[in-house]
Coordinates of C-alpha atoms in Angstrom, one line a residue:
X430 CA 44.8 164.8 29.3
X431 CA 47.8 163.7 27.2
X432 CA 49.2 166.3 24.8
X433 CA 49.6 165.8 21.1
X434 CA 52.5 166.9 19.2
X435 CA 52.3 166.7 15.5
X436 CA 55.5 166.7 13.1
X437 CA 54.7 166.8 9.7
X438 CA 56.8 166.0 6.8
X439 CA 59.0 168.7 6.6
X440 CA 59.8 167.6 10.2
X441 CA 60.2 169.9 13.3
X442 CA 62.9 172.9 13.4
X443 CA 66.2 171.3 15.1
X444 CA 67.3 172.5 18.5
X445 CA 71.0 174.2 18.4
X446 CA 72.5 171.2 20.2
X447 CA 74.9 169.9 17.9
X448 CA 73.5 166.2 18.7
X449 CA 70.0 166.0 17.4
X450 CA 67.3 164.1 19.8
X451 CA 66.3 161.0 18.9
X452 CA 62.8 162.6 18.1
X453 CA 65.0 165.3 16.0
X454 CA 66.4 161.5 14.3
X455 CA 63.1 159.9 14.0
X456 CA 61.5 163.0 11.3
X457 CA 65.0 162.8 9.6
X458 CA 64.8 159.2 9.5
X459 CA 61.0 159.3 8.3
X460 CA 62.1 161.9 5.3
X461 CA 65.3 159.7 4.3
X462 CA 63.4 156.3 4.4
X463 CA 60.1 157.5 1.8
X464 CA 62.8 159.3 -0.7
X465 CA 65.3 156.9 -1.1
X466 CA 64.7 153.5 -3.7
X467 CA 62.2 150.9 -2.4
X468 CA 61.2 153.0 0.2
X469 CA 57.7 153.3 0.9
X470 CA 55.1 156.3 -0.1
X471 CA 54.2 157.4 3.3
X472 CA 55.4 156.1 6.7
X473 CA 53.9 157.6 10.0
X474 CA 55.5 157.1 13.8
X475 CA 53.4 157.1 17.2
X476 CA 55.8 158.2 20.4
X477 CA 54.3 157.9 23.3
X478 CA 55.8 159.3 26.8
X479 CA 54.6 160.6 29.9
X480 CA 54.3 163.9 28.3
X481 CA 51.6 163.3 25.6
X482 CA 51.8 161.3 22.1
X483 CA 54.1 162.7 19.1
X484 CA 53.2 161.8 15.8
X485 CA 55.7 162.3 13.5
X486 CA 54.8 161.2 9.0
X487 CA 56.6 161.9 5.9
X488 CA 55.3 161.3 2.0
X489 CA 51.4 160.6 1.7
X490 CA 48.6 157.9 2.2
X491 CA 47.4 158.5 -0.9
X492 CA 49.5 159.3 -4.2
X493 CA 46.7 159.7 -6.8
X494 CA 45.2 162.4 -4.0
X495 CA 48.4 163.5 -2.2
X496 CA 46.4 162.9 1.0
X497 CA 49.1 163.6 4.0
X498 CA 49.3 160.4 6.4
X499 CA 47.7 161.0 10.0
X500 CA 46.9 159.0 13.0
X501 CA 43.8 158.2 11.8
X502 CA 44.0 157.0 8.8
X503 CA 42.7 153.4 8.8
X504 CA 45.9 150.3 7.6
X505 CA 46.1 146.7 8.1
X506 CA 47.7 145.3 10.6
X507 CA 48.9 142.0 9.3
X508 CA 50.7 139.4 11.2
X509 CA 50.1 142.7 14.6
X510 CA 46.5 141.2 14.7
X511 CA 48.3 137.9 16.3
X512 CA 48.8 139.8 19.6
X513 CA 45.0 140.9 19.0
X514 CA 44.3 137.1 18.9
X515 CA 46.6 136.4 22.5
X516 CA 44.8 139.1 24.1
X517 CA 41.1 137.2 23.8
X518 CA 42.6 134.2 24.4
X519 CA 44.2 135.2 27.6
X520 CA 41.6 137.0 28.6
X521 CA 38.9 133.7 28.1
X522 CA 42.1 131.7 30.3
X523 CA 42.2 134.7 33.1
X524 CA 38.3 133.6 33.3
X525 CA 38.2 130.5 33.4
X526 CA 36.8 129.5 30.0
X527 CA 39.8 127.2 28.7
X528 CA 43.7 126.6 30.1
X529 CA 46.9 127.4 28.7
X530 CA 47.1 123.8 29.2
X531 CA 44.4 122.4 27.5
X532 CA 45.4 120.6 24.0
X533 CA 43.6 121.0 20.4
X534 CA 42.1 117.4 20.9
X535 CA 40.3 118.6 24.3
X536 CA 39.1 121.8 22.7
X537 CA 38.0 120.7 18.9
X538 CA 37.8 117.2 19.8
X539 CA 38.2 115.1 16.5
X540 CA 38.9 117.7 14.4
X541 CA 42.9 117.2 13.9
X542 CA 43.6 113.7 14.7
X543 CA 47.4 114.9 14.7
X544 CA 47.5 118.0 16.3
X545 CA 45.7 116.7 19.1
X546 CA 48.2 116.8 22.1
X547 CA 49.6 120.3 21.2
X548 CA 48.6 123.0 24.0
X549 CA 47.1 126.6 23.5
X550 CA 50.1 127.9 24.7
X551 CA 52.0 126.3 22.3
X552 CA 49.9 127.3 19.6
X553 CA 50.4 130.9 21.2
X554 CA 54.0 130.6 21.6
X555 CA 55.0 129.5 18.3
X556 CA 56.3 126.0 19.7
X557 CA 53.8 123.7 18.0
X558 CA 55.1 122.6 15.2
X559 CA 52.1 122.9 12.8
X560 CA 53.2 123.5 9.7
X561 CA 52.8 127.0 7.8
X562 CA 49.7 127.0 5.4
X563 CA 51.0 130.4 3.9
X564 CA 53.9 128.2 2.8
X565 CA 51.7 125.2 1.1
X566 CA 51.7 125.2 -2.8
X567 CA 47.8 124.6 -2.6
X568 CA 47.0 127.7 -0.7
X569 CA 49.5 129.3 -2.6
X570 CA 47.7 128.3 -6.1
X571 CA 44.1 129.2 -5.1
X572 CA 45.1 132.6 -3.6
X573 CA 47.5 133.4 -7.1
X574 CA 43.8 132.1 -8.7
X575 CA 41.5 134.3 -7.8
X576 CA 43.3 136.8 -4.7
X577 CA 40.0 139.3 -3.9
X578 CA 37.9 135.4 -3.0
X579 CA 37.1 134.8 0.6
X580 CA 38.8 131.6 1.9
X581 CA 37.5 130.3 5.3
X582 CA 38.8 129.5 8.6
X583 CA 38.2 125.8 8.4
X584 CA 39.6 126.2 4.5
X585 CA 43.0 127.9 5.7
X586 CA 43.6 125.0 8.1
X587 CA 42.7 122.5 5.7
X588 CA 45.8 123.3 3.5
X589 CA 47.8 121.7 6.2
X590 CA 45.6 119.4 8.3
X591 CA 46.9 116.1 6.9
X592 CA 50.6 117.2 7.8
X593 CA 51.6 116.2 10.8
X594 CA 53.7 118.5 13.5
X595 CA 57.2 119.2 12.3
X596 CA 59.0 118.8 15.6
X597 CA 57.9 117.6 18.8
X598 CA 56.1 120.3 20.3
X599 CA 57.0 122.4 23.2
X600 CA 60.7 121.4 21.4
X601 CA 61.8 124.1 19.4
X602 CA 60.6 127.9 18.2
X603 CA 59.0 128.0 14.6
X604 CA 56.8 131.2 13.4
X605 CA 54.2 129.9 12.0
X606 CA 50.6 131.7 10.7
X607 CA 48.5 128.2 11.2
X608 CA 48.7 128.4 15.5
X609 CA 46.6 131.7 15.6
X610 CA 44.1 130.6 13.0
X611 CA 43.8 127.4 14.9
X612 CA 43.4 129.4 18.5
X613 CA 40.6 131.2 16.5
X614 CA 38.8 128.1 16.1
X615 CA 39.3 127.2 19.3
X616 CA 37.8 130.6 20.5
X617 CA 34.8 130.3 18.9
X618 CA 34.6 126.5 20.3
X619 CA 35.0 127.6 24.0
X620 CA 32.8 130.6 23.7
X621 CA 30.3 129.6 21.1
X622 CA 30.4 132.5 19.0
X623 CA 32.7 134.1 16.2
X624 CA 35.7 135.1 16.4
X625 CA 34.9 138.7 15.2
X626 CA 32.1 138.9 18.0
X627 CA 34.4 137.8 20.7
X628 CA 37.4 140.2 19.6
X629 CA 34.2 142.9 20.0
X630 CA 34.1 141.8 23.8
X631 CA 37.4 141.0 25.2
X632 CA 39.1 143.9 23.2
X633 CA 37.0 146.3 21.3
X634 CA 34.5 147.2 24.1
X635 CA 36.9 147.6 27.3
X636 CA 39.6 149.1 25.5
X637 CA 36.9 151.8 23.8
X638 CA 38.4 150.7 20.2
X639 CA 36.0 152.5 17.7
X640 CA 38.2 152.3 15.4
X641 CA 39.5 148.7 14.8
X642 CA 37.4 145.9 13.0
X643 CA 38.6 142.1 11.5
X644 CA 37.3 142.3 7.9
X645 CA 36.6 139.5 5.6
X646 CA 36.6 141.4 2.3
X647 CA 38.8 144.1 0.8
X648 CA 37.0 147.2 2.2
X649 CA 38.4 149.4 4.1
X650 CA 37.5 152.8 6.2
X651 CA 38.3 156.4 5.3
X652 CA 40.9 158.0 5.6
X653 CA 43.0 154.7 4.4
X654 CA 46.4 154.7 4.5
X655 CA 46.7 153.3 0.8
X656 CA 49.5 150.3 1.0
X657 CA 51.8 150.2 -2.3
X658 CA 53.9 147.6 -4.0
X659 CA 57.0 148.7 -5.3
X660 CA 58.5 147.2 -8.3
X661 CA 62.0 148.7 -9.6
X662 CA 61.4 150.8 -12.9
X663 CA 57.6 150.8 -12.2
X664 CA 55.5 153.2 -10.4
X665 CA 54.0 152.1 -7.3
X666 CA 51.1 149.9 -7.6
X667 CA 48.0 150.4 -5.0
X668 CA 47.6 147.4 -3.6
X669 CA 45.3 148.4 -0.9
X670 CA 42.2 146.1 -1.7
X671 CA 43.9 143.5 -4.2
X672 CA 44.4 140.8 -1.2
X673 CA 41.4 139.4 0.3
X674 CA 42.2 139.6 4.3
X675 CA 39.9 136.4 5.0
X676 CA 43.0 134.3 4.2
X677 CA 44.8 135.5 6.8
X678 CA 41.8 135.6 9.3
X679 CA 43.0 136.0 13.1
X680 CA 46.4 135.5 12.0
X681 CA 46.9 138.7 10.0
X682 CA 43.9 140.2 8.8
X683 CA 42.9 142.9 11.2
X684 CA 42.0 147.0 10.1
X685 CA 42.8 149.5 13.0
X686 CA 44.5 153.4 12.9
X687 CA 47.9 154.3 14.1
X688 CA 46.5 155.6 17.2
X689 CA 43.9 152.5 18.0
X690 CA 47.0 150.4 17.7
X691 CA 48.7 152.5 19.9
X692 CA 46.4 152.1 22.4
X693 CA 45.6 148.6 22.4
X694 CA 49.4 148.2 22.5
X695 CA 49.3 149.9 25.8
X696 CA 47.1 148.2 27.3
X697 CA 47.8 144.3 26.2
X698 CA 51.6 144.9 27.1
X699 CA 50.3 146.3 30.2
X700 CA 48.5 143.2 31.0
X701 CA 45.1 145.2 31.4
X702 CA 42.9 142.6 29.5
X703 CA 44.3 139.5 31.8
X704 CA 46.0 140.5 34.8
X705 CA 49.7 140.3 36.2
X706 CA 49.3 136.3 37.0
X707 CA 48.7 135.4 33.3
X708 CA 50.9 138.5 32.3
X709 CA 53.6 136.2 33.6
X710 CA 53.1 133.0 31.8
X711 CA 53.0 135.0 29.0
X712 CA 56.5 136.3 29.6
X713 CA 58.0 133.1 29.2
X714 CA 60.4 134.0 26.3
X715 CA 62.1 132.0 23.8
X716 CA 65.2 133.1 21.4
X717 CA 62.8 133.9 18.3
X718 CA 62.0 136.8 16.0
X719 CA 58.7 138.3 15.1
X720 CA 57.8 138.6 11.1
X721 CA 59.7 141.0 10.2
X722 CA 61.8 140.9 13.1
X723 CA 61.8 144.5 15.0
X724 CA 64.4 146.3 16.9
X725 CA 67.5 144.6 18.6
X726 CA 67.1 141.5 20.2
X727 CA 63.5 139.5 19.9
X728 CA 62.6 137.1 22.0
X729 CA 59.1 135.1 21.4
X730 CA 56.8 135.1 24.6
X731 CA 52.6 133.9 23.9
X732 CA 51.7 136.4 21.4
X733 CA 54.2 139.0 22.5
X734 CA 57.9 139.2 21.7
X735 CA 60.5 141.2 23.9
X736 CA 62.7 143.2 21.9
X737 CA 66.3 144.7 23.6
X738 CA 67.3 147.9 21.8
X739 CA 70.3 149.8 22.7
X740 CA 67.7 152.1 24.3
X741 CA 66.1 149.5 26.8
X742 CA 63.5 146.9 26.3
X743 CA 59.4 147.3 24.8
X744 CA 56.9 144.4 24.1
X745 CA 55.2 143.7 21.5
X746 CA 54.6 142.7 17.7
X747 CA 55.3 143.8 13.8
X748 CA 54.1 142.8 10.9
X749 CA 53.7 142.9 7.0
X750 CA 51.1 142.4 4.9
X751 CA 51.2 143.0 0.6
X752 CA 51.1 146.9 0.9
X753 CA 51.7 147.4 4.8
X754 CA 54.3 146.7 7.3
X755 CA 54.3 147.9 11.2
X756 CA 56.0 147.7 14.5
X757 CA 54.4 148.3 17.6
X758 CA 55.3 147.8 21.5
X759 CA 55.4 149.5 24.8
X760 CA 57.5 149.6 28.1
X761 CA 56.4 146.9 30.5
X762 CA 53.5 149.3 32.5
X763 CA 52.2 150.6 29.0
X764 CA 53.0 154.2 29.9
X765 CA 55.7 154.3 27.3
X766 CA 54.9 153.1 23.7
X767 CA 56.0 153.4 19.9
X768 CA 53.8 152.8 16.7
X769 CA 55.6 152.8 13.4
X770 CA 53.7 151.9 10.1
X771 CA 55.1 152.6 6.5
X772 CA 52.6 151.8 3.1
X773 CA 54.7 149.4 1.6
X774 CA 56.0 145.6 2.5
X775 CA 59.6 145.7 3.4
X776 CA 60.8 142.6 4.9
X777 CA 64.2 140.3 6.2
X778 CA 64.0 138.6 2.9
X779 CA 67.5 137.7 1.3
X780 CA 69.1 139.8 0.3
X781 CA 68.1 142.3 2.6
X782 CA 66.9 145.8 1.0
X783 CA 68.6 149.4 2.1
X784 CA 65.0 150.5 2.9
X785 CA 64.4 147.3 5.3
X786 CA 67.5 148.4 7.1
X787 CA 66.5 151.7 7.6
X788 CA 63.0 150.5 8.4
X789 CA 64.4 148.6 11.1
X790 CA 67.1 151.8 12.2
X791 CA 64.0 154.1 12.1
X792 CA 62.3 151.8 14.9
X793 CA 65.2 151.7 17.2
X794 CA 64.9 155.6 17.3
X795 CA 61.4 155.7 18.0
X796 CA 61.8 153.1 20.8
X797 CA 65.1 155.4 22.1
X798 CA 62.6 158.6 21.6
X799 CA 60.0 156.8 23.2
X800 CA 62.1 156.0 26.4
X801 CA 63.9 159.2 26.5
X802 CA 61.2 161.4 26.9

């Protein structure tokens, strides 16, 4: 049985070393990161060595309630659901039900005239060159319109659909939210059912995920890690259910805890849900950066980026969503792993904020505390 160690905000006593352990860096890092300006209200960080988890928090989930931030406090995972969406679809390759290979005009024949020769692992590894729809003025306008609506799959791709590819595909590295909303479609095409019931099979079930759901509307599960905007000279503003998910769908819109992230983490680094054969096609890596990017260096493989630290290397994904932003990944067997999740959206946009920096500091510790222990 694994042993849990929990840190609260006030952090854990430091040993008389004069060099503090990086878990002994991580609570400081956690205090200094919610008190100083643009910082978010709460933030929470998942270690996991081969001695047990460590959960370490500062500041709260809630502010009108002062409820303290735990592991399973329900928080959306934005753009993290994208390695949710390359686990089913590698697990439908490893049996049989489409190839890595196949193209969008094989799969949803007729559908996208101009999209047609692009392969699911293109669309997985960011290399397609379909354009962003979270970047088209339309979507953009209809969202600003009415934000709590629910917008549909086949609506999100529609935004772009006319636009043809913006490189050659298989040609060049480009982040973009429209290739997982697309491999959803082309999940429910292989399988014949929904997404949502499919995530339910190939993840949910063998990975014993109770706690982890793709919503379509604003509700969310209690406890609820409440996510904030921060405006300067304003109070924070609870943003948790402003935002309807749908429009980020199987790109960004799935609900999970700290710890269910944690362990799905595990296990899709791992290569539990598809095996070592696929494991490796997946680990074909690129130069690119996850949104936001997380520690050291990233690299893009098929939903999974590689990121070298000054600590040694993890796998896996971050992500920010109006109120949330996360981090997590895991050493190459799983056994190692790191979840970091603050209430707030701190990203790489220019100029870079002090409390995106230390966001990005605070992960490298965890990673370091992750593979140190």
């Amino acid at each position: 049985m694994l042993t849990l160690v929990v840190v609260g905000a006030l952090g854990a006593a430091c040993s008389s070393s004069s060099s503090p352990t990086a878990s002994e860096q991580l609570t400081s890092q956690l205090r200094q990161l919610v008190a100083m300006p643009g910082g978010p209200v709460g933030a929470i960080a998942l270690v996991q060595t081969k001695a047990g988890v460590r959960v370490s928090t500062a500041g709260v989930a809630n502010r009108a309630t002062g409820q303290p931030v735990t592991d399973s406090d329900f928080m959306r995972l934005a753009s993290v659901s994208k390695a949710y969406n390359g686990a089913v679809t590698l697990s439908l390759v490893q049996q049989g039900k489409l190839a890595l290979t196949d193209t969008i005009g094989q799969l949803l024949p007729g559908q996208f005239p101009a999209w047609s020769a692009i392969t699911v692992a293109q669309l997985l590894h960011h290399t397609s060159g379909l354009p962003d729809y979270t970047k088209s003025p339309a979507f953009l306008t209809q969202v600003s319109a009415d934000p709590t609506a629910t917008i549909t799959p086949q609506q999100i791709v529609g935004f772009v659909a006319n636009q043809s590819p913006l490189f050659a595909p298989g040609s060049t590295y480009d982040y973009s939210d429209t290739d997982n909303i697309v491999v959803g479609l082309i999940v429910e095409a292989v399988t014949g059912q929904s997404y949502e019931s499919e995530l339910a099979t190939e993840v949910y079930t063998p990975l014993s995920l109770t706690d982890t759901s793709l919503p379509s509307t604003t509700a969310m599960g209690q406890p609820t890690l409440h996510g904030y905007a921060l405006d300067k000279g304003r109070p924070p503003e609870d943003v948790t259910t402003a935002l309807s998910p749908s429009g980020a769908w199987a790109s960004g819109a799935m609900v999970s805890t700290p710890a269910g992230l944690n362990t799905f983490m595990r296990a899709y680094v791992a290569g539990r849900l598809f095996g070592p054969t696929l494991q490796k096609d997946q680990r074909q890596f690129v130069p690119g950066s996850s949104g936001p990017p997380g520690p050291g260096t990233n690299s893009a493989g098929l939903a999974i980026y590689r990121y070298q630290t000054k600590c040694g290397t993890v796998f896996g994904h971050t992500g920010n969503f109006p109120g949330y932003t996360m981090f997590a990944a895991a050493t190459s067997d799983g056994s190692r792993s790191v979840t970091v999740a603050v209430n707030t959206q701190l990203n790489d946009t220019k100029p870079v904020s002090a409390a995106y920096t230390a966001l990005r500091n605070l992960e490298s510790t965890a990673v370091c505390a992750a593979l140190a222990g």
